[in-house]
Short mmCIF file of C-alpha atoms in Angstrom, two decimals:
data_model
loop_
_atom_site.label_atom_id
_atom_site.label_comp_id
_atom_site.label_asym_id
_atom_site.label_seq_id
_atom_site.Cartn_x
_atom_site.Cartn_y
_atom_site.Cartn_z
CA MET A 1 4.87 3.88 -45.77
CA ASP A 2 3.64 0.76 -43.72
CA LEU A 3 4.07 1.20 -40.13
CA LYS A 4 5.28 -1.99 -38.88
CA PHE A 5 5.07 -2.71 -35.46
CA ILE A 6 7.53 -4.63 -33.28
CA ILE A 7 6.23 -5.77 -29.77
CA GLU A 8 8.70 -7.31 -26.80
CA ILE A 9 7.82 -8.04 -23.44
CA PRO A 10 10.39 -7.05 -20.83
CA MET A 11 12.96 -9.60 -19.34
CA SER A 12 12.98 -10.78 -16.07
CA SER A 13 15.77 -10.20 -13.58
CA ASP A 14 17.31 -13.33 -14.66
CA ASP A 15 17.24 -13.19 -18.53
CA ARG A 16 18.84 -8.99 -17.88
CA SER A 17 21.84 -10.42 -16.46
CA SER A 18 22.54 -12.58 -19.85
CA SER A 19 23.10 -10.26 -22.84
CA SER A 20 23.15 -13.61 -25.32
CA SER A 21 19.11 -14.40 -24.34
CA PRO A 22 17.19 -14.20 -26.89
CA GLU A 23 14.52 -11.59 -27.09
CA ALA A 24 10.99 -12.80 -27.14
CA PRO A 25 7.98 -11.09 -29.08
CA LEU A 26 4.83 -9.65 -27.83
CA GLY A 27 3.35 -9.83 -31.41
CA ARG A 28 4.38 -11.26 -35.02
CA VAL A 29 7.78 -11.97 -35.29
CA LEU A 30 9.74 -9.87 -38.10
CA THR A 31 11.19 -12.01 -40.42
CA GLY A 32 11.57 -9.57 -43.29
CA GLU A 33 9.51 -11.81 -45.69
CA PRO A 34 6.30 -10.31 -47.22
CA ARG A 35 3.05 -10.39 -44.86
CA GLN A 36 1.17 -12.62 -46.00
CA ARG A 37 -3.01 -11.56 -45.93
CA LYS A 38 -5.66 -14.24 -44.68
CA TRP A 39 -8.63 -14.03 -47.09
CA ALA A 40 -11.61 -14.56 -45.10
CA PRO A 41 -15.28 -14.19 -47.39
CA ARG A 42 -16.45 -10.89 -46.26
CA THR A 43 -20.06 -10.04 -44.37
CA ARG A 44 -21.89 -7.10 -44.69
CA THR A 45 -24.31 -7.70 -41.82
CA GLY A 46 -21.95 -6.51 -38.63
CA CYS A 47 -22.57 -3.26 -37.15
CA ILE A 48 -21.22 0.11 -38.84
CA THR A 49 -18.73 0.63 -35.89
CA CYS A 50 -17.07 -3.00 -35.77
CA ARG A 51 -17.22 -2.78 -40.03
CA LEU A 52 -14.97 0.66 -40.11
CA ARG A 53 -12.93 -1.27 -36.94
CA ARG A 54 -12.44 -4.09 -39.71
CA ILE A 55 -13.29 -6.73 -36.80
CA LYS A 56 -15.36 -9.64 -36.65
CA CYS A 57 -19.25 -8.41 -35.13
CA ASP A 58 -20.87 -10.73 -33.36
CA GLU A 59 -24.58 -8.82 -34.68
CA ALA A 60 -25.94 -8.84 -30.76
CA ARG A 61 -29.12 -6.21 -31.02
CA PRO A 62 -29.87 -3.51 -30.97
CA VAL A 63 -26.29 -2.57 -30.43
CA CYS A 64 -22.99 -5.35 -30.21
CA LYS A 65 -21.81 -6.89 -27.24
CA ARG A 66 -17.95 -6.16 -28.91
CA CYS A 67 -18.84 -2.57 -29.20
CA THR A 68 -20.20 -2.58 -25.68
CA THR A 69 -17.23 -4.05 -23.98
CA SER A 70 -14.62 -1.88 -26.17
CA ARG A 71 -16.84 1.31 -24.84
CA LEU A 72 -17.78 2.40 -27.98
CA ASP A 73 -20.68 4.12 -29.38
CA CYS A 74 -22.42 1.14 -31.53
CA GLN A 75 -23.26 2.75 -35.04
CA GLY A 76 -26.70 -0.10 -36.14
CA TYR A 77 -26.50 -2.17 -38.82
CA ALA A 78 -27.52 -0.87 -42.26
CA THR A 79 -29.36 -4.25 -42.69
CA PRO A 80 -32.36 -5.67 -40.59
CA ASP A 81 -32.03 -9.06 -38.11
CA PRO A 82 -33.09 -11.30 -40.48
CA ALA A 83 -34.81 -13.40 -37.78
CA HIS A 84 -36.98 -10.18 -37.11
CA SER A 85 -37.64 -8.57 -40.83
CA GLY A 86 -40.38 -10.87 -42.33
CA LEU A 87 -38.17 -11.25 -44.85
CA THR A 88 -38.56 -15.07 -46.41
CA GLY A 89 -35.78 -14.66 -48.70
CA GLY A 90 -38.26 -15.27 -51.79
CA ARG A 91 -37.40 -12.70 -54.90
CA GLY A 92 -39.59 -9.45 -55.11
CA GLU A 93 -40.99 -10.22 -51.25
CA GLY A 94 -39.35 -6.90 -49.92
CA ARG A 95 -36.36 -4.86 -50.30
CA LEU A 96 -33.38 -4.49 -47.26
CA ARG A 97 -34.23 -0.96 -45.70
CA PRO A 98 -31.28 0.53 -43.48
CA LEU A 99 -32.36 -0.03 -39.67
CA ARG A 100 -30.72 1.83 -36.37
CA PRO A 101 -31.32 0.39 -33.26
CA ARG A 102 -33.45 1.69 -31.07
CA GLU A 103 -32.20 4.43 -28.12
CA VAL A 104 -28.69 4.36 -29.03
CA THR A 105 -27.11 7.73 -30.30
CA VAL A 106 -25.62 7.70 -33.93
CA CYS A 107 -22.08 8.96 -35.16
CA VAL A 108 -22.20 10.11 -38.22
CA GLU A 109 -20.23 7.64 -40.66
CA PHE A 110 -16.60 9.14 -42.19
CA GLU A 111 -14.43 8.10 -44.35
CA PRO A 112 -11.91 4.98 -43.32
CA PHE A 113 -8.70 5.93 -41.51
CA ASP A 114 -5.28 6.00 -43.66
CA TRP A 115 -3.31 3.08 -42.98
CA GLU A 116 -0.86 4.42 -40.26
CA PHE A 117 -3.83 5.44 -38.24
CA GLN A 118 -5.51 2.25 -38.62
CA GLN A 119 -2.22 0.37 -37.40
CA SER A 120 -1.57 3.09 -34.64
CA LEU A 121 -6.07 2.04 -33.68
CA ARG A 122 -5.50 -1.75 -33.72
CA TYR A 123 -2.30 -1.75 -31.70
CA PHE A 124 -3.72 0.44 -29.21
CA TYR A 125 -6.69 -1.77 -28.38
CA GLU A 126 -4.58 -4.76 -28.47
CA VAL A 127 -1.69 -3.76 -26.51
CA VAL A 128 -2.38 -0.53 -24.77
CA LEU A 129 -5.64 -0.61 -23.88
CA PRO A 130 -5.39 -3.64 -22.29
CA ASP A 131 -2.87 -2.74 -19.48
CA LEU A 132 -4.84 0.77 -18.51
CA PRO A 133 -6.71 0.57 -15.45
CA PRO A 134 -10.40 0.21 -15.64
CA GLU A 135 -11.29 3.95 -14.89
CA THR A 136 -9.43 5.01 -17.99
CA ARG A 137 -10.42 2.80 -20.44
CA ILE A 138 -12.85 5.52 -22.31
CA PHE A 139 -11.80 5.78 -25.70
CA ASP A 140 -14.58 7.64 -28.43
CA LEU A 141 -13.62 7.64 -31.91
CA CYS A 142 -15.96 9.52 -33.26
CA GLN A 143 -14.03 12.54 -31.35
CA LEU A 144 -11.67 11.99 -33.43
CA LYS A 145 -13.60 13.05 -36.56
CA GLY A 146 -11.84 16.27 -38.45
CA ASP A 147 -9.34 16.69 -36.01
CA ALA A 148 -6.01 15.51 -37.95
CA PHE A 149 -3.96 16.68 -35.34
CA ALA A 150 -5.40 14.61 -32.29
CA MET A 151 -4.94 11.35 -35.33
CA LYS A 152 -1.01 12.56 -35.54
CA ALA A 153 -0.61 12.36 -31.97
CA MET A 154 -2.24 9.34 -31.24
CA VAL A 155 0.22 8.01 -33.88
CA ALA A 156 3.05 9.63 -32.20
CA ASP A 157 1.74 7.53 -28.57
CA VAL A 158 1.50 4.69 -30.36
CA VAL A 159 5.07 4.82 -31.91
CA SER A 160 6.71 5.82 -28.41
CA ASP A 161 4.32 3.21 -26.34
CA GLN A 162 6.10 0.48 -29.23
CA LEU A 163 10.27 1.82 -28.55
CA GLU A 164 9.72 2.15 -25.17
CA ARG A 165 8.37 -1.53 -24.80
CA ALA A 166 11.45 -2.58 -27.08
CA SER A 167 13.34 -0.35 -24.66
CA LYS A 168 12.20 -2.15 -20.88
CA ALA A 169 12.63 -5.75 -23.09
CA ARG A 170 16.26 -4.92 -23.30
CA GLY A 171 16.48 -3.39 -19.86
CA ARG A 172 18.22 0.44 -21.26
CA ALA A 173 16.66 2.74 -23.80
CA LEU A 174 16.74 2.21 -26.97
CA ARG A 175 18.91 4.56 -29.13
CA PRO A 176 17.85 5.03 -32.78
CA GLY A 177 19.83 3.17 -35.44
CA GLU A 178 21.38 0.29 -32.71
CA ASP A 179 18.55 -2.22 -34.19
CA ALA A 180 17.59 -2.89 -38.33
CA ALA A 181 14.19 -4.17 -37.06
CA PHE A 182 13.42 -1.29 -35.86
CA GLU A 183 14.13 1.31 -38.54
CA ALA A 184 10.40 2.03 -39.38
CA SER A 185 9.75 2.86 -36.23
CA TRP A 186 12.28 5.51 -35.31
CA ALA A 187 10.97 6.87 -39.24
CA ALA A 188 7.38 7.09 -37.69
CA TYR A 189 8.96 8.65 -34.33
CA HIS A 190 10.77 11.42 -36.41
CA ARG A 191 7.80 12.13 -38.60
CA SER A 192 5.54 12.28 -35.87
CA VAL A 193 8.55 14.46 -34.25
CA LEU A 194 8.68 16.84 -37.19
CA GLU A 195 4.91 16.78 -37.82
CA ASN A 196 4.52 18.53 -34.33
CA ILE A 197 6.88 21.24 -34.33
CA ASN A 198 5.25 22.33 -37.69
CA ALA A 199 1.61 22.08 -36.21
CA THR A 200 3.29 24.01 -33.05
CA ASN A 201 4.95 26.63 -35.24
CA GLU A 202 1.54 27.31 -37.06
CA TYR A 203 -0.21 27.68 -33.81
CA LEU A 204 2.53 30.21 -32.38
CA LYS A 205 2.30 31.91 -35.71
CA ASN A 206 -1.29 32.79 -35.21
CA ASP A 207 -1.15 32.76 -31.28
CA ALA A 208 -2.95 36.24 -31.63
CA LYS A 209 -6.35 34.42 -32.77
CA TYR A 210 -6.89 31.96 -29.91
CA THR A 211 -8.43 34.60 -27.59
CA ASP A 212 -9.89 31.73 -26.02
CA GLY A 213 -7.39 29.04 -26.21
CA ALA A 214 -3.92 28.44 -25.81
CA PRO A 215 -3.81 24.95 -28.85
CA ALA A 216 0.12 25.23 -28.34
CA THR A 217 0.64 23.87 -25.14
CA LEU A 218 -1.13 20.23 -26.46
CA SER A 219 1.19 20.34 -29.30
CA ILE A 220 4.32 21.04 -26.61
CA LEU A 221 2.78 18.76 -24.53
CA GLN A 222 2.67 15.80 -26.92
CA LEU A 223 6.74 16.49 -27.50
CA LEU A 224 7.25 16.18 -24.02
CA LEU A 225 5.73 13.04 -23.40
CA SER A 226 6.72 11.33 -26.48
CA ASP A 227 10.61 12.07 -25.32
CA LEU A 228 10.50 11.42 -22.13
CA LYS A 229 8.60 7.82 -23.36
CA THR A 230 11.74 7.36 -25.69
CA ALA A 231 14.40 8.77 -23.24
CA LEU A 232 16.13 11.03 -26.00
CA ASP A 233 17.19 13.93 -24.16
CA LEU A 234 15.09 16.76 -25.27
CA TRP A 235 12.98 16.70 -22.37
CA ARG A 236 14.48 19.60 -21.06
CA ALA A 237 13.65 21.92 -23.80
CA HIS A 238 10.33 20.89 -24.43
CA LEU A 239 9.63 21.78 -20.46
CA ARG A 240 11.53 25.01 -20.92
CA GLY A 241 9.20 26.07 -24.44
CA PHE A 242 6.43 25.27 -22.63
CA HIS A 243 6.87 27.44 -19.34
CA ALA A 244 8.21 29.90 -21.65
CA TYR A 245 4.96 29.85 -23.49
CA VAL A 246 2.78 30.03 -20.83
CA GLU A 247 4.79 33.56 -19.73
CA HIS A 248 3.98 34.52 -23.19
CA ARG A 249 0.33 34.08 -22.93
CA GLY A 250 0.09 36.09 -19.39
CA GLY A 251 1.15 33.24 -16.78
CA ALA A 252 -0.05 30.51 -15.20
CA SER A 253 -2.92 32.74 -13.69
CA HIS A 254 -4.24 33.64 -17.41
CA ILE A 255 -3.90 29.93 -18.94
CA MET A 256 -6.65 28.74 -16.51
CA THR A 257 -8.70 31.23 -17.25
CA LEU A 258 -9.27 29.32 -20.17
CA PRO A 259 -11.85 26.34 -20.61
CA LYS A 260 -10.58 22.99 -18.88
CA PRO A 261 -8.28 21.50 -21.99
CA GLU A 262 -6.04 24.49 -21.82
CA LYS A 263 -5.96 23.99 -17.82
CA SER A 264 -6.03 20.35 -17.70
CA ARG A 265 -2.21 20.41 -19.69
CA LEU A 266 -0.55 22.75 -17.08
CA ALA A 267 -0.65 20.21 -14.08
CA PRO A 268 0.98 17.44 -15.90
CA VAL A 269 3.95 19.85 -16.58
CA LEU A 270 3.99 21.25 -13.19
CA SER A 271 4.17 17.76 -11.86
CA ILE A 272 7.06 16.56 -14.48
CA THR A 273 8.97 20.18 -13.39
CA MET A 274 8.37 19.83 -9.44
CA GLN A 275 9.29 15.67 -9.58
CA SER A 276 12.72 16.64 -12.38
CA ASN A 277 14.05 19.29 -10.36
CA THR A 278 14.40 17.42 -7.15
CA THR A 279 17.01 15.19 -9.22
CA CYS A 280 18.28 18.05 -11.52
CA PRO A 281 21.68 19.92 -9.75
CA ALA A 282 20.97 23.57 -8.29
CA ASP A 283 22.52 25.49 -11.34
CA MET A 284 20.48 23.34 -13.63
CA GLN A 285 17.07 23.43 -12.68
CA ILE A 286 13.63 23.75 -14.70
CA LYS A 287 12.98 27.80 -14.30
CA GLY A 288 9.10 27.48 -14.76
CA SER A 289 7.51 25.82 -11.57
CA ASP A 290 9.21 29.15 -9.53
CA ASN A 291 6.59 31.32 -11.76
CA PHE A 292 3.73 29.00 -10.11
CA SER A 293 2.24 31.09 -7.42
CA ASP A 294 1.64 28.98 -4.10
CA ASP A 295 -2.02 29.44 -4.39
CA GLU A 296 -2.29 28.41 -8.42
CA ILE A 297 0.17 24.77 -7.73
CA ARG A 298 -2.94 23.96 -4.98
CA THR A 299 -5.76 24.75 -7.74
CA LEU A 300 -3.58 22.94 -10.56
CA ILE A 301 -2.95 19.81 -7.72
CA ALA A 302 -6.73 20.29 -7.02
CA PHE A 303 -7.85 19.73 -10.65
CA ASP A 304 -6.50 16.80 -11.44
CA PRO A 305 -4.97 15.07 -8.41
CA ALA A 306 -4.35 11.79 -9.78
CA LEU A 307 -1.55 13.21 -12.04
CA VAL A 308 0.53 14.06 -8.61
CA GLU A 309 1.53 11.57 -6.17
CA PRO A 310 -0.99 10.88 -3.52
CA CYS A 311 -0.46 13.55 -0.33
CA PRO A 312 -1.68 16.79 0.77
CA VAL A 313 -0.73 19.44 -1.37
CA ASP A 314 1.17 21.52 1.57
CA PHE A 315 3.38 18.39 1.11
CA HIS A 316 4.08 19.16 -2.46
CA LEU A 317 4.79 23.28 -1.42
CA ALA A 318 7.17 21.49 1.18
CA ARG A 319 8.72 19.85 -1.46
CA VAL A 320 9.00 23.00 -3.88
CA ARG A 321 10.35 25.21 -1.10
CA ILE A 322 13.46 23.00 -0.22
CA THR A 323 14.52 23.21 -3.66
CA ARG A 324 14.57 25.97 -4.13
CA LEU A 325 16.65 26.41 -0.66
CA ARG A 326 18.73 23.99 -2.59
CA VAL A 327 19.03 26.46 -5.37
CA ALA A 328 19.68 29.41 -3.14
CA LEU A 329 22.36 28.07 -1.23
CA ALA A 330 24.26 26.85 -4.18
CA TRP A 331 24.88 30.62 -5.39
CA ASP A 332 24.65 32.14 -2.33
CA ARG A 333 27.07 30.24 1.18
CA LYS A 334 26.92 33.25 2.90
CA ALA A 335 26.68 33.42 6.79
CA SER A 336 23.32 35.86 6.35
CA ALA A 337 22.38 33.24 3.95
CA ILE A 338 23.07 30.61 5.69
CA ALA A 339 20.86 31.76 8.92
CA SER A 340 17.76 32.83 6.39
CA ALA A 341 18.33 29.00 5.68
CA VAL A 342 18.13 27.81 8.82
CA ARG A 343 15.00 30.15 9.61
CA ARG A 344 13.24 29.04 6.27
CA THR A 345 14.00 25.23 6.90
CA ARG A 346 12.58 25.22 10.09
CA ASP A 347 9.06 26.65 8.89
CA VAL A 348 9.40 24.24 6.14
CA PHE A 349 9.89 21.23 8.18
CA ASP A 350 7.13 22.44 10.69
CA SER A 351 4.40 22.65 8.49
CA ILE A 352 5.17 18.81 7.72
CA TRP A 353 5.52 17.70 11.46
CA HIS A 354 3.10 19.64 12.93
CA PHE A 355 0.44 18.53 9.75
CA ASP A 356 -2.51 17.05 10.24
CA LEU A 357 -2.99 13.77 8.38
CA ASP A 358 -6.07 12.38 9.62
CA ARG A 359 -7.92 15.31 9.28
CA TRP A 360 -6.78 15.24 5.48
CA VAL A 361 -7.88 11.92 4.81
CA ASP A 362 -11.16 12.67 6.32
CA GLU A 363 -12.20 15.84 4.32
CA GLU A 364 -10.46 14.86 1.45
CA PHE A 365 -11.38 11.02 0.96
CA ARG A 366 -14.86 11.19 2.40
CA THR A 367 -16.95 10.68 -0.19
CA LYS A 368 -14.01 8.16 -1.95
CA SER A 369 -13.87 4.71 -1.77
CA THR A 370 -12.21 2.41 0.62
CA ALA A 371 -9.13 2.02 -1.21
CA LEU A 372 -8.70 5.33 -2.03
CA LYS A 373 -8.66 6.25 1.66
CA ASP A 374 -6.72 3.66 2.96
CA GLN A 375 -3.80 4.14 0.42
CA ALA A 376 -3.89 8.34 1.78
CA GLN A 377 -3.62 6.92 5.30
CA VAL A 378 -0.41 5.44 4.16
CA MET A 379 1.05 7.42 1.28
CA GLY A 380 0.51 10.63 3.41
CA PRO A 381 3.20 10.02 6.31
CA LEU A 382 5.76 7.86 3.52
CA TYR A 383 5.86 11.04 1.86
CA ALA A 384 6.09 13.17 4.88
CA LEU A 385 9.18 11.01 6.00
CA ALA A 386 10.41 11.48 1.98
CA ILE A 387 10.14 14.77 1.59
CA ARG A 388 11.94 15.61 4.96
CA LEU A 389 14.77 13.26 4.15
CA TYR A 390 15.30 15.08 1.05
CA GLY A 391 15.48 18.01 3.30
CA ILE A 392 18.29 16.41 5.67
CA LEU A 393 20.25 15.36 2.56
CA THR A 394 20.09 19.00 0.67
CA LEU A 395 19.75 21.44 3.09
CA PRO A 396 22.59 22.50 5.88
CA ASP A 397 23.47 20.35 8.75
CA ALA A 398 23.36 23.73 10.93
CA ALA A 399 19.28 23.78 9.54
CA ILE A 400 18.78 20.35 10.26
CA THR A 401 20.28 20.87 13.48
CA ALA A 402 18.40 24.12 14.46
CA TRP A 403 14.97 22.43 13.35
CA VAL A 404 15.70 19.63 15.94
CA SER A 405 16.34 22.12 18.79
CA SER A 406 13.64 24.13 18.39
CA SER A 407 11.20 21.86 19.82
CA ALA A 408 11.06 19.23 23.08
CA GLU A 409 8.60 16.96 21.19
CA ILE A 410 11.01 16.72 17.91
CA GLU A 411 13.81 16.51 20.37
CA LYS A 412 12.12 13.95 22.47
CA ALA A 413 11.05 11.83 18.71
CA HIS A 414 14.80 11.74 17.69
CA PRO A 415 17.53 11.34 20.30
CA VAL A 416 20.77 11.48 19.93
CA ILE A 417 22.77 7.98 18.68
CA PRO A 418 25.37 7.71 20.87
CA GLY A 419 29.09 8.35 18.84
CA CYS A 420 26.66 10.58 16.19
CA SER A 421 26.32 14.06 15.84
CA VAL A 422 22.41 15.45 15.80
CA TYR A 423 22.38 15.56 12.00
CA GLU A 424 23.94 12.26 11.41
CA SER A 425 21.68 10.98 14.09
CA VAL A 426 18.37 12.13 12.63
CA ARG A 427 19.64 11.26 9.05
CA ARG A 428 20.02 8.04 9.89
CA GLN A 429 16.32 7.99 11.72
CA HIS A 430 14.40 9.40 8.95
CA ARG A 431 16.40 7.16 6.90
CA ASP A 432 15.56 3.97 8.52
CA GLY A 433 12.22 5.00 8.59
CA LEU A 434 11.51 5.58 5.20
CA LEU A 435 13.06 2.24 4.25
CA ARG A 436 11.08 0.41 7.13
CA MET A 437 8.14 2.20 5.50
CA LEU A 438 8.48 1.21 2.53
CA ARG A 439 9.67 -2.18 2.45
CA GLU A 440 5.97 -2.71 4.80
CA LEU A 441 4.06 -1.23 1.80
CA TRP A 442 5.78 -2.46 -1.21
CA ASP A 443 3.70 -5.99 -1.39
CA LYS A 444 0.75 -3.50 -0.21
CA ALA A 445 0.74 -0.71 -2.25
CA ARG A 446 -2.13 -0.68 -5.08
CA LEU A 447 -0.35 1.79 -7.17
CA LYS A 448 3.16 1.23 -6.82
CA LYS A 449 4.91 3.77 -9.23
CA TRP A 450 4.07 6.43 -6.36
CA LEU A 451 6.45 4.61 -4.40
CA GLY A 452 9.69 5.59 -7.51
CA TRP A 453 10.44 8.98 -5.97
CA PRO A 454 10.66 7.74 -1.98
CA LEU A 455 12.66 4.96 -3.42
CA VAL A 456 15.42 7.34 -4.25
CA VAL A 457 15.69 9.59 -1.57
CA LEU A 458 15.83 6.55 0.39
CA GLY A 459 18.95 5.08 -2.46
CA VAL A 460 21.01 8.42 -2.00
CA ALA A 461 20.43 8.07 2.21
CA LEU A 462 21.85 4.57 1.35
CA ALA A 463 25.30 5.43 -0.23
CA HIS A 464 27.49 3.38 2.72
CA ASP A 465 24.24 0.85 3.88
CA THR A 466 24.22 -2.62 3.58
CA SER A 467 24.02 -4.24 -0.21
CA ARG A 468 21.15 -5.84 0.91
CA ASN A 469 19.08 -2.47 1.72
CA LYS A 470 20.33 -0.97 -1.98
CA ASN A 471 19.71 -4.30 -3.99
CA PHE A 472 15.60 -3.46 -2.36
CA VAL A 473 15.84 -0.19 -3.60
CA GLU A 474 17.19 -1.43 -6.74
CA GLU A 475 14.70 -4.11 -7.56
CA SER A 476 11.85 -1.92 -6.17
CA LEU A 477 12.67 0.77 -9.20
CA TRP A 478 13.39 -1.52 -11.19
CA ALA A 479 9.82 -2.96 -10.93
CA ILE A 480 7.90 0.13 -11.39
CA TRP A 481 9.65 1.26 -14.50
CA ALA A 482 8.73 -1.92 -15.75
CA ILE A 483 4.75 -1.00 -15.27
CA PRO A 484 3.44 -0.12 -19.20
CA ASP A 485 3.45 3.58 -19.12
CA ILE A 486 5.84 4.27 -17.09
CA PRO A 487 8.76 6.70 -19.00
CA SER A 488 11.45 4.74 -20.37
CA SER A 489 13.29 8.42 -19.09
CA SER A 490 12.69 7.54 -15.70
CA ILE A 491 15.02 4.92 -15.29
CA ALA A 492 18.34 6.95 -15.42
CA ALA A 493 17.44 8.33 -11.47
CA LEU A 494 18.51 4.00 -11.22
CA GLU A 495 21.17 4.36 -13.26
CA LYS A 496 22.75 7.51 -11.77
CA LEU A 497 22.24 6.00 -8.43
CA ARG A 498 24.46 2.52 -9.20
CA VAL A 499 27.02 5.10 -9.92
CA PHE A 500 26.87 6.63 -6.76
CA TRP A 501 27.02 4.18 -4.95
CA LEU A 502 30.58 2.43 -6.46
CA SER A 503 31.66 6.36 -6.24
CA GLY A 504 31.92 6.16 -2.35
CA LYS A 505 30.00 9.58 -2.14
CA THR A 506 27.51 10.72 0.10
CA GLU A 507 25.69 13.87 -1.14
CA TRP A 508 22.66 14.11 -3.29
CA GLU A 509 24.66 17.20 -5.61
CA GLU A 510 27.75 14.34 -6.22
CA CYS A 511 24.63 11.92 -7.51
CA PHE A 512 22.51 13.87 -9.13
CA ASP A 513 25.61 15.96 -11.08
CA GLU A 514 23.51 16.09 -14.08
CA PRO A 515 19.60 16.68 -14.99
CA ILE A 516 17.40 13.36 -14.86
CA PRO A 517 14.19 13.45 -15.38
CA PHE A 518 11.83 11.66 -13.01
CA ALA A 519 8.19 11.94 -14.55
CA ILE A 520 6.01 9.10 -13.32
CA THR A 521 2.36 10.87 -13.83
#
């Protein structure tokens, strides 16, 4: 079956207000007419890599510029350069012999890929790759040679990306069956999911023989990421399945002793779990993060810091502890539990308040670029404020009041606003401070996606604030969602905020009364 890709440009804010406006396609418009192939004389003098990719080669020697620009391994030429071959073209004056460029690693030629994978590869190079940051534009076709699962994963990623872009073009998540133009894409998506489930079951059936690896982590992670892109609400099941498998294999500590690929799959799942648990009700949490010790969380974040928000590891741990306190208090509101929460809240807030951000920047970013160091200097204070405000919105008023009163320094920094309680004063001060920082950073931030979670926290704190500030949060979250490769499921948080603002309610649990994925990795 031919896989037809329909790509659409996300609408501007003006276009979104009108449901009758036509949608502009990014690529070929699907008309229903038979595809007309443009024929041209085929040359056989291009490099092997370009001929396998079925694109025009510029025939530069010793390696072509097409491959160099795309960061591919040029496999050389099957015929010599006519300008340097010494052949005059006369009959019998010489024979063509295969030549290879000097000092170039040549990949063994393999059979052409199937049509579905070729179309996926073409989409990846033409649509996905240009949107990736320069440092991540590294892709080697030779790595896929003989790896059937990796090729299927590529098809799944491409189909998910196409459906994600279609959702962003409409301003809402696209659902199966609502647009006939995407029937082939949904069929390909469901086919890839079934193949992935079969691969997962096969890995689990033969799990005992994988003593030095855990391949099921890859197939489950692939299911999770595909679902987050298409927003089909199976993400919680995939997260629970991943964490259950990790426990089955001896816990995170054992997985972390395995080779790098398995270890690298723990980091994104932990990040998604930590983020999403903040926007899930206290009685509907993803339990897997509780199985990670503080040391394991530190190790995984340090292993691949690009997958989590750019702030100190201590801040990530503080957010996890606040979420755990939320959950504990939801089940036990006795006086003894409140007293324990007051003590634990003070410890968590103090760990953020007294953290030396300047030292963290000097130690962690000493050898990094100036741009990364500048980003850390502004993101650190931003997340310190956002995580404390998250605690203020979710923990008992008495615990927050006790923290403010525990130190003269903290009391001085949070003077009581006339007519307000200590709790209401500190809540307003954190809200206004976070709003001010986000407005100042919005036009300067290099990676706006990391402003997403602080914006959600601010959105809840603005429950009774002016519509102007709410519009800033809405427009900013919408702009982040429109960024390529940001999952479609992340827009669900904005949809919950819209309903929350109209309801007149003020509490965190009233906003996120059902599990909402917030996965920006």
